[in-house]
Amino acid sequence: MHYRRFGKTELNLSVFSLGTMRCLDNAESLHQVLAAAVDLGINHIETARGYGQSEYYIGQALSSLNRSELILTTKLLPGSEVERLVDESLERLATDYVDCLAVHGVNTLEHLQQVESMLPGLTQVMADGRVRHVGASSHGSLDVVMGAISLPIISFINLHYYFFNQRNAAAIELAHQRDLGIFIISPADKGGQLYTPSDKLKQLCQPFDPLLLTYRWLLSDPRITTLSVGPAVPTELDWPLQVADNTTPLTHQECTRLEHLAQTQVNLGTEQCKQCYECLPCPEAINIPEVLRLRNLAIAYDMTNFGKYRYGMFERAGHWFPGRKGNRCTDCGDCLPRCPEQLDIPTLLRDTHQRLKGSERRRLWSD
């Protein structure tokens, strides 16, 4: 297991962090996973008040571990009553401090304002040692992510950034410039459900495994500190941690495969959305770039199941995954003159809806 400096916190984190959202209500499973993760060298445990009984179960498990060797992060929502909720988390975690506290889901401009209102409480819990470092997580638009990174109190940022979704590239660079720790959220799942790759994707990545190749793409970037991994059972750690000691620059062969993957999307030609976001805002509040990104992936890599998984969350997950579905298009044409690729956006939106209109989904937990 390799370790990296978590930005200005000066903490040294394992390059994989244990996320606990999949162990919401099973104490024994969480204890087993936590023990296995620590044995394998993971020293960063991430939870949240909203993750069911996760904090309480972690607190139970800490009694058999060396707390001083672990880095513990929990999270609370924007606008929360900081001191009271931190005290409740500390009680459940059976510890007198957490290394990191993230304001979780800074997804809108209103949330940014709510973080400002939390500053007295955040300052106090850091001053008296209940919290060592404050950061933020964001599932929001790029401007909101950049706003969160720019908050003076923030020492680390949790965000979405993957080979198949590089929208937050500018945020990665800004966070690096501000010396923030950078934590990548759910690269296996939100990054493309790469634990169940399509046959086409496996073929395009040969001789590499798609999951491990895209992990390597992230780990080869020295600006990135750690990637979350969320096993439900200990054996699910074995696969991702194969690359936990490989943070070197990409090899020529790895670069060649990744370039081939990128070119496969380019081959979509006049139907490829290049994610410029110039089409927004949409009068019908359709998240056009994200809808068409899922279409790109479905056609180029046969990532249809992933597309259905994410597309089904539109109109169901609020600010965690904003926007309406492609069938809401009214052919108003507002987006057409703003698209530099001159895409027939209404037609592509309807086509995406037909391809991906699987069963609807909700988040595993809600706010």
PDB file of N, CA and C in Angstrom, residues 220-288:
ATOM      1  N   SER A 220      -1.760   7.443 -11.111  1.00  0.00           N
ATOM      2  CA  SER A 220      -0.558   7.991 -11.738  1.00  0.00           C
ATOM      3  C   SER A 220      -0.511   9.515 -11.655  1.00  0.00           C
ATOM      4  N   ASP A 221      -1.613  10.131 -11.237  1.00  0.00           N
ATOM      5  CA  ASP A 221      -1.695  11.589 -11.106  1.00  0.00           C
ATOM      6  C   ASP A 221      -1.285  11.963  -9.685  1.00  0.00           C
ATOM      7  N   PRO A 222      -0.107  12.566  -9.489  1.00  0.00           N
ATOM      8  CA  PRO A 222       0.369  12.848  -8.128  1.00  0.00           C
ATOM      9  C   PRO A 222      -0.462  13.883  -7.385  1.00  0.00           C
ATOM     10  N   ARG A 223      -1.338  14.599  -8.083  1.00  0.00           N
ATOM     11  CA  ARG A 223      -2.191  15.585  -7.411  1.00  0.00           C
ATOM     12  C   ARG A 223      -3.275  14.903  -6.584  1.00  0.00           C
ATOM     13  N   ILE A 224      -3.637  13.685  -6.965  1.00  0.00           N
ATOM     14  CA  ILE A 224      -4.725  12.953  -6.316  1.00  0.00           C
ATOM     15  C   ILE A 224      -4.171  12.165  -5.141  1.00  0.00           C
ATOM     16  N   THR A 225      -4.799  12.321  -3.978  1.00  0.00           N
ATOM     17  CA  THR A 225      -4.316  11.639  -2.786  1.00  0.00           C
ATOM     18  C   THR A 225      -4.846  10.229  -2.670  1.00  0.00           C
ATOM     19  N   THR A 226      -6.173  10.049  -2.787  1.00  0.00           N
ATOM     20  CA  THR A 226      -6.766   8.765  -2.418  1.00  0.00           C
ATOM     21  C   THR A 226      -8.057   8.523  -3.188  1.00  0.00           C
ATOM     22  N   LEU A 227      -8.373   7.234  -3.395  1.00  0.00           N
ATOM     23  CA  LEU A 227      -9.580   6.801  -4.090  1.00  0.00           C
ATOM     24  C   LEU A 227     -10.445   6.015  -3.114  1.00  0.00           C
ATOM     25  N   SER A 228     -11.739   6.229  -3.158  1.00  0.00           N
ATOM     26  CA  SER A 228     -12.601   5.469  -2.257  1.00  0.00           C
ATOM     27  C   SER A 228     -12.872   4.082  -2.825  1.00  0.00           C
ATOM     28  N   VAL A 229     -12.936   3.119  -1.929  1.00  0.00           N
ATOM     29  CA  VAL A 229     -13.349   1.766  -2.278  1.00  0.00           C
ATOM     30  C   VAL A 229     -14.376   1.349  -1.237  1.00  0.00           C
ATOM     31  N   GLY A 230     -15.483   0.772  -1.688  1.00  0.00           N
ATOM     32  CA  GLY A 230     -16.586   0.501  -0.765  1.00  0.00           C
ATOM     33  C   GLY A 230     -17.026  -0.939  -0.762  1.00  0.00           C
ATOM     34  N   PRO A 231     -16.204  -1.851  -0.255  1.00  0.00           N
ATOM     35  CA  PRO A 231     -16.574  -3.263  -0.271  1.00  0.00           C
ATOM     36  C   PRO A 231     -17.697  -3.586   0.703  1.00  0.00           C
ATOM     37  N   ALA A 232     -18.507  -4.556   0.343  1.00  0.00           N
ATOM     38  CA  ALA A 232     -19.531  -5.056   1.259  1.00  0.00           C
ATOM     39  C   ALA A 232     -19.014  -6.242   2.059  1.00  0.00           C
ATOM     40  N   VAL A 233     -18.004  -6.929   1.512  1.00  0.00           N
ATOM     41  CA  VAL A 233     -17.367  -8.059   2.189  1.00  0.00           C
ATOM     42  C   VAL A 233     -15.862  -7.934   1.978  1.00  0.00           C
ATOM     43  N   PRO A 234     -15.038  -8.523   2.852  1.00  0.00           N
ATOM     44  CA  PRO A 234     -13.591  -8.349   2.762  1.00  0.00           C
ATOM     45  C   PRO A 234     -12.979  -8.752   1.422  1.00  0.00           C
ATOM     46  N   THR A 235     -13.482  -9.802   0.788  1.00  0.00           N
ATOM     47  CA  THR A 235     -12.872 -10.263  -0.458  1.00  0.00           C
ATOM     48  C   THR A 235     -12.983  -9.238  -1.582  1.00  0.00           C
ATOM     49  N   GLU A 236     -13.917  -8.277  -1.462  1.00  0.00           N
ATOM     50  CA  GLU A 236     -14.047  -7.250  -2.492  1.00  0.00           C
ATOM     51  C   GLU A 236     -12.904  -6.234  -2.449  1.00  0.00           C
ATOM     52  N   LEU A 237     -12.037  -6.340  -1.465  1.00  0.00           N
ATOM     53  CA  LEU A 237     -10.841  -5.498  -1.423  1.00  0.00           C
ATOM     54  C   LEU A 237      -9.722  -6.044  -2.305  1.00  0.00           C
ATOM     55  N   ASP A 238      -9.749  -7.335  -2.591  1.00  0.00           N
ATOM     56  CA  ASP A 238      -8.623  -7.966  -3.266  1.00  0.00           C
ATOM     57  C   ASP A 238      -8.382  -7.405  -4.658  1.00  0.00           C
ATOM     58  N   TRP A 239      -9.454  -7.226  -5.410  1.00  0.00           N
ATOM     59  CA  TRP A 239      -9.332  -6.784  -6.796  1.00  0.00           C
ATOM     60  C   TRP A 239      -8.756  -5.367  -6.893  1.00  0.00           C
ATOM     61  N   PRO A 240      -9.366  -4.355  -6.294  1.00  0.00           N
ATOM     62  CA  PRO A 240      -8.824  -3.004  -6.457  1.00  0.00           C
ATOM     63  C   PRO A 240      -7.422  -2.829  -5.873  1.00  0.00           C
ATOM     64  N   LEU A 241      -7.143  -3.499  -4.762  1.00  0.00           N
ATOM     65  CA  LEU A 241      -5.866  -3.269  -4.098  1.00  0.00           C
ATOM     66  C   LEU A 241      -4.687  -3.921  -4.812  1.00  0.00           C
ATOM     67  N   GLN A 242      -4.945  -4.577  -5.937  1.00  0.00           N
ATOM     68  CA  GLN A 242      -3.842  -5.074  -6.761  1.00  0.00           C
ATOM     69  C   GLN A 242      -2.930  -3.945  -7.232  1.00  0.00           C
ATOM     70  N   VAL A 243      -3.461  -2.731  -7.334  1.00  0.00           N
ATOM     71  CA  VAL A 243      -2.653  -1.598  -7.819  1.00  0.00           C
ATOM     72  C   VAL A 243      -2.339  -0.608  -6.700  1.00  0.00           C
ATOM     73  N   ALA A 244      -2.527  -1.018  -5.448  1.00  0.00           N
ATOM     74  CA  ALA A 244      -2.316  -0.104  -4.324  1.00  0.00           C
ATOM     75  C   ALA A 244      -0.856   0.282  -4.135  1.00  0.00           C
ATOM     76  N   ASP A 245       0.051  -0.466  -4.756  1.00  0.00           N
ATOM     77  CA  ASP A 245       1.470  -0.137  -4.647  1.00  0.00           C
ATOM     78  C   ASP A 245       2.043   0.332  -5.986  1.00  0.00           C
ATOM     79  N   ASN A 246       1.165   0.749  -6.896  1.00  0.00           N
ATOM     80  CA  ASN A 246       1.613   1.159  -8.231  1.00  0.00           C
ATOM     81  C   ASN A 246       1.111   2.564  -8.536  1.00  0.00           C
ATOM     82  N   THR A 247       1.855   3.545  -8.089  1.00  0.00           N
ATOM     83  CA  THR A 247       1.491   4.952  -8.307  1.00  0.00           C
ATOM     84  C   THR A 247       2.467   5.633  -9.254  1.00  0.00           C
ATOM     85  N   THR A 248       3.220   4.859  -9.989  1.00  0.00           N
ATOM     86  CA  THR A 248       4.198   5.393 -10.925  1.00  0.00           C
ATOM     87  C   THR A 248       3.504   5.972 -12.158  1.00  0.00           C
ATOM     88  N   PRO A 249       4.222   6.758 -12.977  1.00  0.00           N
ATOM     89  CA  PRO A 249       3.618   7.236 -14.225  1.00  0.00           C
ATOM     90  C   PRO A 249       3.145   6.081 -15.090  1.00  0.00           C
ATOM     91  N   LEU A 250       2.160   6.356 -15.916  1.00  0.00           N
ATOM     92  CA  LEU A 250       1.626   5.331 -16.804  1.00  0.00           C
ATOM     93  C   LEU A 250       2.703   4.821 -17.750  1.00  0.00           C
ATOM     94  N   THR A 251       2.649   3.530 -18.007  1.00  0.00           N
ATOM     95  CA  THR A 251       3.574   2.945 -18.964  1.00  0.00           C
ATOM     96  C   THR A 251       3.131   3.287 -20.381  1.00  0.00           C
ATOM     97  N   HIS A 252       4.025   3.048 -21.335  1.00  0.00           N
ATOM     98  CA  HIS A 252       3.675   3.288 -22.736  1.00  0.00           C
ATOM     99  C   HIS A 252       2.476   2.443 -23.143  1.00  0.00           C
ATOM    100  N   GLN A 253       2.442   1.195 -22.700  1.00  0.00           N
ATOM    101  CA  GLN A 253       1.340   0.309 -23.066  1.00  0.00           C
ATOM    102  C   GLN A 253       0.025   0.790 -22.452  1.00  0.00           C
ATOM    103  N   GLU A 254       0.063   1.248 -21.202  1.00  0.00           N
ATOM    104  CA  GLU A 254      -1.140   1.786 -20.573  1.00  0.00           C
ATOM    105  C   GLU A 254      -1.628   3.025 -21.308  1.00  0.00           C
ATOM    106  N   CYS A 255      -0.702   3.907 -21.659  1.00  0.00           N
ATOM    107  CA  CYS A 255      -1.083   5.121 -22.395  1.00  0.00           C
ATOM    108  C   CYS A 255      -1.716   4.779 -23.741  1.00  0.00           C
ATOM    109  N   THR A 256      -1.158   3.790 -24.411  1.00  0.00           N
ATOM    110  CA  THR A 256      -1.693   3.385 -25.712  1.00  0.00           C
ATOM    111  C   THR A 256      -3.122   2.890 -25.587  1.00  0.00           C
ATOM    112  N   ARG A 257      -3.400   2.075 -24.552  1.00  0.00           N
ATOM    113  CA  ARG A 257      -4.754   1.568 -24.354  1.00  0.00           C
ATOM    114  C   ARG A 257      -5.727   2.705 -24.034  1.00  0.00           C
ATOM    115  N   LEU A 258      -5.306   3.626 -23.185  1.00  0.00           N
ATOM    116  CA  LEU A 258      -6.176   4.738 -22.800  1.00  0.00           C
ATOM    117  C   LEU A 258      -6.440   5.659 -23.990  1.00  0.00           C
ATOM    118  N   GLU A 259      -5.436   5.872 -24.814  1.00  0.00           N
ATOM    119  CA  GLU A 259      -5.636   6.684 -26.020  1.00  0.00           C
ATOM    120  C   GLU A 259      -6.610   5.991 -26.970  1.00  0.00           C
ATOM    121  N   HIS A 260      -6.515   4.665 -27.040  1.00  0.00           N
ATOM    122  CA  HIS A 260      -7.445   3.902 -27.879  1.00  0.00           C
ATOM    123  C   HIS A 260      -8.869   4.024 -27.344  1.00  0.00           C
ATOM    124  N   LEU A 261      -9.012   3.979 -26.023  1.00  0.00           N
ATOM    125  CA  LEU A 261     -10.334   4.165 -25.424  1.00  0.00           C
ATOM    126  C   LEU A 261     -10.911   5.528 -25.780  1.00  0.00           C
ATOM    127  N   ALA A 262     -10.099   6.565 -25.643  1.00  0.00           N
ATOM    128  CA  ALA A 262     -10.571   7.918 -25.954  1.00  0.00           C
ATOM    129  C   ALA A 262     -10.959   8.026 -27.427  1.00  0.00           C
ATOM    130  N   GLN A 263     -10.167   7.433 -28.308  1.00  0.00           N
ATOM    131  CA  GLN A 263     -10.439   7.514 -29.738  1.00  0.00           C
ATOM    132  C   GLN A 263     -11.743   6.812 -30.093  1.00  0.00           C
ATOM    133  N   THR A 264     -12.116   5.809 -29.324  1.00  0.00           N
ATOM    134  CA  THR A 264     -13.352   5.080 -29.590  1.00  0.00           C
ATOM    135  C   THR A 264     -14.558   5.992 -29.470  1.00  0.00           C
ATOM    136  N   GLN A 265     -14.520   6.961 -28.554  1.00  0.00           N
ATOM    137  CA  GLN A 265     -15.608   7.941 -28.474  1.00  0.00           C
ATOM    138  C   GLN A 265     -15.551   8.906 -29.642  1.00  0.00           C
ATOM    139  N   VAL A 266     -14.350   9.318 -30.031  1.00  0.00           N
ATOM    140  CA  VAL A 266     -14.210  10.234 -31.161  1.00  0.00           C
ATOM    141  C   VAL A 266     -14.838   9.630 -32.408  1.00  0.00           C
ATOM    142  N   ASN A 267     -14.773   8.307 -32.512  1.00  0.00           N
ATOM    143  CA  ASN A 267     -15.315   7.626 -33.685  1.00  0.00           C
ATOM    144  C   ASN A 267     -16.838   7.741 -33.797  1.00  0.00           C
ATOM    145  N   LEU A 268     -17.485   8.274 -32.755  1.00  0.00           N
ATOM    146  CA  LEU A 268     -18.924   8.532 -32.859  1.00  0.00           C
ATOM    147  C   LEU A 268     -19.220   9.646 -33.850  1.00  0.00           C
ATOM    148  N   GLY A 269     -18.187  10.422 -34.187  1.00  0.00           N
ATOM    149  CA  GLY A 269     -18.306  11.449 -35.222  1.00  0.00           C
ATOM    150  C   GLY A 269     -19.319  12.516 -34.898  1.00  0.00           C
ATOM    151  N   THR A 270     -20.276  12.715 -35.791  1.00  0.00           N
ATOM    152  CA  THR A 270     -21.242  13.807 -35.664  1.00  0.00           C
ATOM    153  C   THR A 270     -22.282  13.561 -34.579  1.00  0.00           C
ATOM    154  N   GLU A 271     -22.193  12.435 -33.880  1.00  0.00           N
ATOM    155  CA  GLU A 271     -23.117  12.171 -32.777  1.00  0.00           C
ATOM    156  C   GLU A 271     -22.430  12.229 -31.422  1.00  0.00           C
ATOM    157  N   GLN A 272     -21.147  12.593 -31.382  1.00  0.00           N
ATOM    158  CA  GLN A 272     -20.427  12.641 -30.114  1.00  0.00           C
ATOM    159  C   GLN A 272     -20.602  13.987 -29.430  1.00  0.00           C
ATOM    160  N   CYS A 273     -21.163  13.969 -28.221  1.00  0.00           N
ATOM    161  CA  CYS A 273     -21.185  15.165 -27.390  1.00  0.00           C
ATOM    162  C   CYS A 273     -19.814  15.305 -26.742  1.00  0.00           C
ATOM    163  N   LYS A 274     -19.170  16.459 -26.925  1.00  0.00           N
ATOM    164  CA  LYS A 274     -17.821  16.663 -26.412  1.00  0.00           C
ATOM    165  C   LYS A 274     -17.797  17.387 -25.070  1.00  0.00           C
ATOM    166  N   GLN A 275     -18.951  17.487 -24.430  1.00  0.00           N
ATOM    167  CA  GLN A 275     -19.032  17.937 -23.038  1.00  0.00           C
ATOM    168  C   GLN A 275     -18.528  19.369 -22.833  1.00  0.00           C
ATOM    169  N   CYS A 276     -18.896  20.254 -23.742  1.00  0.00           N
ATOM    170  CA  CYS A 276     -18.504  21.662 -23.592  1.00  0.00           C
ATOM    171  C   CYS A 276     -19.454  22.424 -22.674  1.00  0.00           C
ATOM    172  N   TYR A 277     -20.659  21.913 -22.491  1.00  0.00           N
ATOM    173  CA  TYR A 277     -21.694  22.490 -21.622  1.00  0.00           C
ATOM    174  C   TYR A 277     -22.258  23.814 -22.156  1.00  0.00           C
ATOM    175  N   GLU A 278     -21.977  24.158 -23.397  1.00  0.00           N
ATOM    176  CA  GLU A 278     -22.499  25.392 -23.977  1.00  0.00           C
ATOM    177  C   GLU A 278     -24.014  25.335 -24.186  1.00  0.00           C
ATOM    178  N   CYS A 279     -24.581  24.136 -24.207  1.00  0.00           N
ATOM    179  CA  CYS A 279     -26.023  23.978 -24.448  1.00  0.00           C
ATOM    180  C   CYS A 279     -26.866  24.378 -23.249  1.00  0.00           C
ATOM    181  N   LEU A 280     -26.261  24.519 -22.087  1.00  0.00           N
ATOM    182  CA  LEU A 280     -27.002  24.868 -20.873  1.00  0.00           C
ATOM    183  C   LEU A 280     -27.045  26.372 -20.675  1.00  0.00           C
ATOM    184  N   PRO A 281     -28.096  26.894 -20.022  1.00  0.00           N
ATOM    185  CA  PRO A 281     -29.201  26.149 -19.409  1.00  0.00           C
ATOM    186  C   PRO A 281     -30.255  25.746 -20.425  1.00  0.00           C
ATOM    187  N   CYS A 282     -30.926  24.654 -20.128  1.00  0.00           N
ATOM    188  CA  CYS A 282     -32.035  24.168 -20.950  1.00  0.00           C
ATOM    189  C   CYS A 282     -33.340  24.680 -20.355  1.00  0.00           C
ATOM    190  N   PRO A 283     -34.241  25.232 -21.168  1.00  0.00           N
ATOM    191  CA  PRO A 283     -35.524  25.729 -20.639  1.00  0.00           C
ATOM    192  C   PRO A 283     -36.332  24.662 -19.913  1.00  0.00           C
ATOM    193  N   GLU A 284     -36.127  23.397 -20.265  1.00  0.00           N
ATOM    194  CA  GLU A 284     -36.854  22.298 -19.624  1.00  0.00           C
ATOM    195  C   GLU A 284     -36.036  21.642 -18.520  1.00  0.00           C
ATOM    196  N   ALA A 285     -34.911  22.253 -18.173  1.00  0.00           N
ATOM    197  CA  ALA A 285     -34.034  21.762 -17.101  1.00  0.00           C
ATOM    198  C   ALA A 285     -33.497  20.361 -17.370  1.00  0.00           C
ATOM    199  N   ILE A 286     -33.358  20.004 -18.647  1.00  0.00           N
ATOM    200  CA  ILE A 286     -32.710  18.737 -18.994  1.00  0.00           C
ATOM    201  C   ILE A 286     -31.201  18.910 -18.808  1.00  0.00           C
ATOM    202  N   ASN A 287     -30.582  17.940 -18.174  1.00  0.00           N
ATOM    203  CA  ASN A 287     -29.125  17.967 -18.021  1.00  0.00           C
ATOM    204  C   ASN A 287     -28.520  17.408 -19.306  1.00  0.00           C
ATOM    205  N   ILE A 288     -28.540  18.233 -20.356  1.00  0.00           N
ATOM    206  CA  ILE A 288     -28.183  17.763 -21.695  1.00  0.00           C
ATOM    207  C   ILE A 288     -26.795  17.124 -21.743  1.00  0.00           C
TER     208      ILE A 288
END
